[in-house]
Coordinates of C-alpha atoms and ligand atoms in Angstrom, one line a residue:
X1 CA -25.5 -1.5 21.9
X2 CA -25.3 2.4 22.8
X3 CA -25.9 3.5 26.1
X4 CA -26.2 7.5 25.7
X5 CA -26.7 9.3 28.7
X6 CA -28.5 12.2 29.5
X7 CA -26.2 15.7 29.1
X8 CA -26.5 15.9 32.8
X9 CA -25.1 13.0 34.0
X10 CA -22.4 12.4 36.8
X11 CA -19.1 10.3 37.0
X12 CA -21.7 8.0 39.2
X13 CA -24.3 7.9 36.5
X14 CA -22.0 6.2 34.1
X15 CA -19.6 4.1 36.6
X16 CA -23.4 2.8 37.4
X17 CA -24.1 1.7 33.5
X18 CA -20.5 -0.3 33.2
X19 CA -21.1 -2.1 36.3
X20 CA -24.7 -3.0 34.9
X21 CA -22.5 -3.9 31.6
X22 CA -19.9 -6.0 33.1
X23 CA -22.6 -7.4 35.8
X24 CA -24.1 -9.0 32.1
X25 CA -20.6 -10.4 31.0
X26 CA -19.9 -7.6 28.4
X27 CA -17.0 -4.9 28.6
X28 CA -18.0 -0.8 28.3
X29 CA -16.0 1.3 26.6
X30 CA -16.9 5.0 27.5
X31 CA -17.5 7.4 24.9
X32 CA -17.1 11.1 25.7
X33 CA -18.9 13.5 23.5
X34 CA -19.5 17.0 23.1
X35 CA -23.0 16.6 23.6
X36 CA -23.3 13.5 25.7
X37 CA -21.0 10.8 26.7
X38 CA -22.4 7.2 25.4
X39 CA -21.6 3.7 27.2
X40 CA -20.3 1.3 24.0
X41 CA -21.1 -2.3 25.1
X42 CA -19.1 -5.3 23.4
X43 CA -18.3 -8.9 24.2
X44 CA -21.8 -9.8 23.6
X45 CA -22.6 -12.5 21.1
X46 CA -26.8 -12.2 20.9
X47 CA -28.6 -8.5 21.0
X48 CA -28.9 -7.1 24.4
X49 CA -32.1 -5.9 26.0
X50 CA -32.6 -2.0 26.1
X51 CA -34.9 -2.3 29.2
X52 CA -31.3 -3.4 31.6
X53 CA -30.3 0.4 31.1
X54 CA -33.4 2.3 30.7
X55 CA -34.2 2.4 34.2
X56 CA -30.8 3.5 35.0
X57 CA -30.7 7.1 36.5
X58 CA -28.6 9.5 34.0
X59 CA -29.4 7.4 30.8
X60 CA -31.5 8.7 27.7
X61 CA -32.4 5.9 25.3
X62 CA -30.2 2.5 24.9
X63 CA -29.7 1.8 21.0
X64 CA -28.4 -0.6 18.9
X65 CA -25.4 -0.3 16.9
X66 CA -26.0 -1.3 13.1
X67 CA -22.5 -1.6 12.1
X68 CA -20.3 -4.7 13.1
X69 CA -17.1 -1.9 13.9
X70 CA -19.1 -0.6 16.7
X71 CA -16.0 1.8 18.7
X72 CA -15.0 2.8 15.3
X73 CA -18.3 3.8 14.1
X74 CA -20.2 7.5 13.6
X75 CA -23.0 6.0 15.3
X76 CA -21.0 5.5 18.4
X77 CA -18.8 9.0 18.1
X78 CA -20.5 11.3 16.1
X79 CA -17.1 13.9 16.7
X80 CA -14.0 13.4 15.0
X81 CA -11.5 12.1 16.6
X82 CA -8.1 14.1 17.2
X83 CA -5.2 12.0 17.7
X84 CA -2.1 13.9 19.7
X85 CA 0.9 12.6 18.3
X86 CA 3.7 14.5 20.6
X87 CA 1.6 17.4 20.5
X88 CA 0.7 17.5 16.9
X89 CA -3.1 17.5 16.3
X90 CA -4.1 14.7 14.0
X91 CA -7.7 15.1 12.5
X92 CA -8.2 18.6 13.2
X93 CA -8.3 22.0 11.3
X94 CA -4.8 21.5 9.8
X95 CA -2.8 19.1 7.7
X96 CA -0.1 17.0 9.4
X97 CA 2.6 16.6 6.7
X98 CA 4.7 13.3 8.1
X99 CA 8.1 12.9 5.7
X100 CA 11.1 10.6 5.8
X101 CA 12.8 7.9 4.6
X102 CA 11.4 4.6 3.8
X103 CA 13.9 3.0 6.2
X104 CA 16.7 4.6 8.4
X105 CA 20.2 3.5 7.0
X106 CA 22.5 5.7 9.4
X107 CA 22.6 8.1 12.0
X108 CA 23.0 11.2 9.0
X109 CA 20.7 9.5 6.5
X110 CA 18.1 9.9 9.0
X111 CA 19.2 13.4 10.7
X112 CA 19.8 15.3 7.0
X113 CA 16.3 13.8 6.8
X114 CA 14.6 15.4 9.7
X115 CA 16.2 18.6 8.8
X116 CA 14.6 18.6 5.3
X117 CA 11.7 17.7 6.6
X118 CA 11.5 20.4 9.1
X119 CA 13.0 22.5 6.7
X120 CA 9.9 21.9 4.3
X121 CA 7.2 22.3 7.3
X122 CA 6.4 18.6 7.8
X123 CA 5.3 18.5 11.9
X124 CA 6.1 14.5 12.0
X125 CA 9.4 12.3 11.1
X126 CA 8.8 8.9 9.5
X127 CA 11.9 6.1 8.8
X128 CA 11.5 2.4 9.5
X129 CA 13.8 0.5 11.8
X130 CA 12.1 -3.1 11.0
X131 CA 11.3 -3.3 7.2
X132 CA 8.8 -5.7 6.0
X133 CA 10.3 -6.7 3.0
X134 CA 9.2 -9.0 0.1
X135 CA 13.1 -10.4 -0.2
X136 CA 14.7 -12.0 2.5
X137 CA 17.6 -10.4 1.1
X138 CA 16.9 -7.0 0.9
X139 CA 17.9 -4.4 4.0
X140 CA 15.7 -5.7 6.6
X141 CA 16.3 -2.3 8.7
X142 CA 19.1 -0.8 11.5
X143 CA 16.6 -2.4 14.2
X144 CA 17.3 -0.8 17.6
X145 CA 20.3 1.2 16.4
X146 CA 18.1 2.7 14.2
X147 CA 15.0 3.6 16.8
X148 CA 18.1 5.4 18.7
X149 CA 19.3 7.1 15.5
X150 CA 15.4 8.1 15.4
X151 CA 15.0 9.4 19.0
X152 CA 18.0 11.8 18.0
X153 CA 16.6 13.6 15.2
X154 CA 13.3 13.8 17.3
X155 CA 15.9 15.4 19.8
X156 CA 17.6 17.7 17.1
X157 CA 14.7 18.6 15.6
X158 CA 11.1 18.6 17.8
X159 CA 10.0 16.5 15.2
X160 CA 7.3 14.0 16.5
X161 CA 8.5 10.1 15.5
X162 CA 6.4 7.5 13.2
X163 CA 7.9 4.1 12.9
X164 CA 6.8 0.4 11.8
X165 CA 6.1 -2.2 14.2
X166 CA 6.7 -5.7 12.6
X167 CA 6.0 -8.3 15.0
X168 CA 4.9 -8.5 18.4
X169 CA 8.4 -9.7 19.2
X170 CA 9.5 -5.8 18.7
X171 CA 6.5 -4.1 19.8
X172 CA 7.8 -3.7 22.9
X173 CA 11.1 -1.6 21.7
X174 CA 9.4 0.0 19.0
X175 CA 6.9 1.5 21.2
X176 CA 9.3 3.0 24.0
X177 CA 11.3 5.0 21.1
X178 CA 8.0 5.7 19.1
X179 CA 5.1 8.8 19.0
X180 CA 3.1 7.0 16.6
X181 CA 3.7 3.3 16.1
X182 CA 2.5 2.1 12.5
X183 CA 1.0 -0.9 11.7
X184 CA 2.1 -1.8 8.0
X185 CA -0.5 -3.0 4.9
X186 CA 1.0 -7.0 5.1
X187 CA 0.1 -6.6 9.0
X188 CA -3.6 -5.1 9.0
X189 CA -4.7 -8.0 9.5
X190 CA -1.9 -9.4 11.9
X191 CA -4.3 -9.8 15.0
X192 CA -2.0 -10.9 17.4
X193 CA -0.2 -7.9 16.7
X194 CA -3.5 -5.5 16.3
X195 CA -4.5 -6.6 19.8
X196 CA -0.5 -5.7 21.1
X197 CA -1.0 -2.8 19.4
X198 CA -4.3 -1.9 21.1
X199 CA -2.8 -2.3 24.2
X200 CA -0.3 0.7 23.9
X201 CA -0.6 3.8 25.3
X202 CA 1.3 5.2 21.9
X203 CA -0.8 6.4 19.2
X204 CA -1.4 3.8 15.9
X205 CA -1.0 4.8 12.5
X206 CA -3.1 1.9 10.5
X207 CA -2.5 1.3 7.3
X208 CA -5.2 -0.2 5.2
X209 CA -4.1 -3.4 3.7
X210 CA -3.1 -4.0 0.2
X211 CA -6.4 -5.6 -0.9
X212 CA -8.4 -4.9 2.0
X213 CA -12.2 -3.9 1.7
X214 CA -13.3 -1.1 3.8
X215 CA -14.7 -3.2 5.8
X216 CA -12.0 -5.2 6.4
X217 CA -9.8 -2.3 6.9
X218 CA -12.4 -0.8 10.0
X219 CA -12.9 -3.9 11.3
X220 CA -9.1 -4.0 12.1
X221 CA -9.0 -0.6 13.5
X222 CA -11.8 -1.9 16.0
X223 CA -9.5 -4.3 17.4
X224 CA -7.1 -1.8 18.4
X225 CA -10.1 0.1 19.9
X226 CA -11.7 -3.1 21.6
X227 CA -8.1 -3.5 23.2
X228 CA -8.8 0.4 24.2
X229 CA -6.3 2.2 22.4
X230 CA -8.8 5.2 20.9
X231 CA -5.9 6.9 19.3
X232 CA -5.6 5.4 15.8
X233 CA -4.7 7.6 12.4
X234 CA -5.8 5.4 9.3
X235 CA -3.8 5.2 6.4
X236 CA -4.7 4.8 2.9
X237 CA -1.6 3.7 0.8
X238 CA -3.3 2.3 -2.1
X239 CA -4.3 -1.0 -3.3
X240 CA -3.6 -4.0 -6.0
X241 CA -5.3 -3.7 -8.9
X242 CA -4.6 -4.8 -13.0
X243 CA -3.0 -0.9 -13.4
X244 CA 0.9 -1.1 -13.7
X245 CA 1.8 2.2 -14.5
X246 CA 1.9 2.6 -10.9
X247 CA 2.7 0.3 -7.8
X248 CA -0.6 0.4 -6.6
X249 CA -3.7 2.5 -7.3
X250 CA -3.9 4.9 -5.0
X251 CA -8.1 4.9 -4.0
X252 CA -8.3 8.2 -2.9
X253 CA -12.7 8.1 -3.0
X254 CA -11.7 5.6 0.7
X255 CA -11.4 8.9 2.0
X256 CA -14.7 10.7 2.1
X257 CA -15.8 6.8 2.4
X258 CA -13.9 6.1 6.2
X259 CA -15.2 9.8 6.5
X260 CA -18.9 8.7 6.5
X261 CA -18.7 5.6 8.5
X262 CA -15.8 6.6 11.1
X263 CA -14.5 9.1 13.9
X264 CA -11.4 8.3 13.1
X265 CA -8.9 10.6 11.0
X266 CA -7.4 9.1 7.6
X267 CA -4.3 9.9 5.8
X268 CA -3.0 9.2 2.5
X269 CA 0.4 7.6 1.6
X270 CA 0.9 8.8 -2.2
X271 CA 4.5 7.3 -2.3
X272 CA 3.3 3.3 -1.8
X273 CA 0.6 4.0 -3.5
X274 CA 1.9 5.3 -7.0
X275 CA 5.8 3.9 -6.6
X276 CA 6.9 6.5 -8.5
X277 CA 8.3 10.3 -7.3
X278 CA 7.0 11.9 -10.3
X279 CA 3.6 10.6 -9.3
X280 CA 3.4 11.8 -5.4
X281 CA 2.9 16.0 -5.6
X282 CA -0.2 15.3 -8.0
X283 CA -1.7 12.5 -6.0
X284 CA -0.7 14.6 -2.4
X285 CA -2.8 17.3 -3.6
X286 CA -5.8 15.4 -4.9
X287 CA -5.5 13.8 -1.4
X288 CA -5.9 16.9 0.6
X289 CA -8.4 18.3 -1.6
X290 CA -10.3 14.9 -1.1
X291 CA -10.4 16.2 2.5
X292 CA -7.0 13.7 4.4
X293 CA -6.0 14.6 7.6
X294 CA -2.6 14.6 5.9
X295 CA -0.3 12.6 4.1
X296 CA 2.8 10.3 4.9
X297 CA 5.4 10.3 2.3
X298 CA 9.3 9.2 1.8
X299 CA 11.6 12.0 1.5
X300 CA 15.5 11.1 1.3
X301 CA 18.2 13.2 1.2
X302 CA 19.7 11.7 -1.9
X303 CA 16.9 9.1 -3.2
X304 CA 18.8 7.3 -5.9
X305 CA 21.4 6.4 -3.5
X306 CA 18.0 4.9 -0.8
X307 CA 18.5 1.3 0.3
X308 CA 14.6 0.8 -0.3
X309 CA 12.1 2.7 -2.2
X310 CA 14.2 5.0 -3.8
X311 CA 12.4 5.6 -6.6
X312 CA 9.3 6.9 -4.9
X313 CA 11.0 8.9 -2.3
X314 CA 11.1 12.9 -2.7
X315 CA 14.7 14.8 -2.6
X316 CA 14.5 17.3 0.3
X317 CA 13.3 20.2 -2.5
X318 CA 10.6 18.2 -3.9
X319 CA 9.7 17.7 -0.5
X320 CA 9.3 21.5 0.2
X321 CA 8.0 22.5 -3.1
X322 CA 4.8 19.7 -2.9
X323 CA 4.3 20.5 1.3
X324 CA 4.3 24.5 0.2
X325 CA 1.4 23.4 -2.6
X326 CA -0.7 21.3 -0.2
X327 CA -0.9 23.6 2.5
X328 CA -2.4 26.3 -0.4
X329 CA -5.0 23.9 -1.2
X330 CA -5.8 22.9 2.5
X331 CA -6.0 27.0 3.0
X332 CA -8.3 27.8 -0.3
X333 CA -10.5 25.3 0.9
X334 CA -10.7 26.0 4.4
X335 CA -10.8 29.7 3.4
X336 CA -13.7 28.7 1.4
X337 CA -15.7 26.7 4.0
X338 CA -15.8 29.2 6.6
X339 CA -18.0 32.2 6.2
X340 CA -17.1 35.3 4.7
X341 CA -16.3 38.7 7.1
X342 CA -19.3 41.0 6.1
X343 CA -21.2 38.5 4.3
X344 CA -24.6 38.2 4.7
Ligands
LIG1 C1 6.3 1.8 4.7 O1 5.6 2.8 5.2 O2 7.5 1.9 4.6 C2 5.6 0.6 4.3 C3 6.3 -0.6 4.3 O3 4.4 0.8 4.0 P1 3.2 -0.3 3.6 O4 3.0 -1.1 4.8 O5 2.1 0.6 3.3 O6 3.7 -1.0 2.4
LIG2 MN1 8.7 2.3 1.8

């Protein structure tokens, strides 16, 4: 249920609505809007009686929620949601462009990195210091050495940091070096590690997992909301399907779908989700023109030579060259949204 409250209502108003809320068991999750804030209740198992809020002073209308994701919902936001990622607006008028390696491998891998990234006009560094690997025997990641390696090139370079999160074991460390702590596709549905996760004060990159549903894949952005961490960036890195001339199929039409139903900004990941560098400037272009908050995609400074996912990482020019084409379509199509000087 949906407490809105009136556009005049005080601080008091609404502290008087989550006592009503928790008085009944539940937990309230206030919802500031631009219009009106809304009370969001949850914890409650059967529907919940409109009349308990009605009377309240300050409140317009109590309504139900249809949707079982009811803090990631439209219904209970109706604005987007910006995430701040060390100052970098994600959801807003422009695309974030977030590049790096797939996993940090030394102290100049991961600074020549940065540089190329900045360098191309990405706003956000990514590079894994836990890898989630299918072989127990591939590199498995610098751990803490690498977070450190990370925090320098954020130093170097003003470059905000985005880095994986494996186990709640980590969290911890991964969160005090991190901007934006991601969630990876085998963990979307990790909840012991969701509910960590919505228990930070960092900012959650979620990426949708690998044969998720929507559904599925807003349902486990709720439980970082539920926790009360609001500032989550989905991630669409594609999913498994019978096509193998690429990794996985990249489902691009999840974008204008999580669009509909949520507040909450998505991204796509074009390198896991074609596997192959020749793939990623087409599908990064057909994901902004789809209308993503941005992309997240592995750049290397010498990709054949990458301890992990080499083959789908971008050389430092490719890097530039696709960043330099997506911006042009973000700005033809902003260009073309907004109304024309001297048009009538
Ligand atoms: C990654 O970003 O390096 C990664 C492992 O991604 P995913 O979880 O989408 O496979
Ligand atoms: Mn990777």
């Amino acid at each position: 249920m949906l407490v809105v409250m009136k556009a005049q209502a005080g601080p008091a108003d609404i502290a008087r609505v989550c006592e009503r809320i928790e008085t009944l068991g539940f937990q309230s999750h206030i919802i500031p809007g631009e219009q009106r804030t809304a009370v969001c209740i949850t914890g409650n198992s059967g529907p919940v009686d409109p009349a308990e809020f009605e009377d309240l002073p300050g409140v317009a209308e109590a309504i139900r929620v249809s949707k079982a994701y009811k803090l990631v919902s439209r219904e209970t936001q109706p604005e987007n949601t910006i995430v701040l990622v060390n100052g970098v607006r994600v959801g807003g008028e422009q695309i974030v462009l977030c590049g790096g390696p797939c996993a940090i491998e030394s102290r100049e891998q991961i600074l020549e990195s940065a540089r190329a990234v900045r360098a191309g006009g990405g706003q956000l560094l990514r590079g894994g210091a836990y890898k989630p690997r299918t072989s127990p025997y591939s590199f498995q990641g610098l751990g803490e050495g690498g977070l450190r390696y990370l925090a320098e090139a954020r130093e170097e370079t003003g470059l905000g940091i985005v880095t994986e999160a494996i186990d709640t074991e980590t969290f911890d460390l991964v969160e005090q070096y991190a901007d934006c702590v991601q969630i990876g596709a085998r963990n979307m549905q990790n909840f012991s590690l969701l509910r960590r996760a919505g228990r930070s004060r960092k900012p959650i990159l979620l990426k949708r997992g690998m044969s998720s549903t929507l559904e599925e894949f807003l349902m486990a952005a709720e439980y970082l909301l539920a926790e009360g961490n609001y500032q989550v960036i989905l991630c669409e890195r594609g999913v498994r399907t019978f096509a193998d001339h690429t990794r996985n199929t990249l489902d691009l039409s999840v974008v204008p779908a999580v669009q509909g139903l949520s507040h909450l900004p998505i991204i796509v990941d074009p390198s896991h989700g074609t596997g192959k560098r020749d793939k990623v400037a087409p599908m990064s272009l057909a994901a902004i023109a789809a209308g993503a908050s941005g992309l997240i995609v592995e750049v290397h400074p010498t990709p054949d030579r990458a301890l992990s996912d080499g083959y789908q990482s971008l050389s430092p020019e490719q890097f530039a060259e696709m960043a330099d084409e997506c911006r042009a379509v973000a700005e033809l199509l902003a260009s073309r949204r907004k109304p024309r000087v001297g048009a009538h």
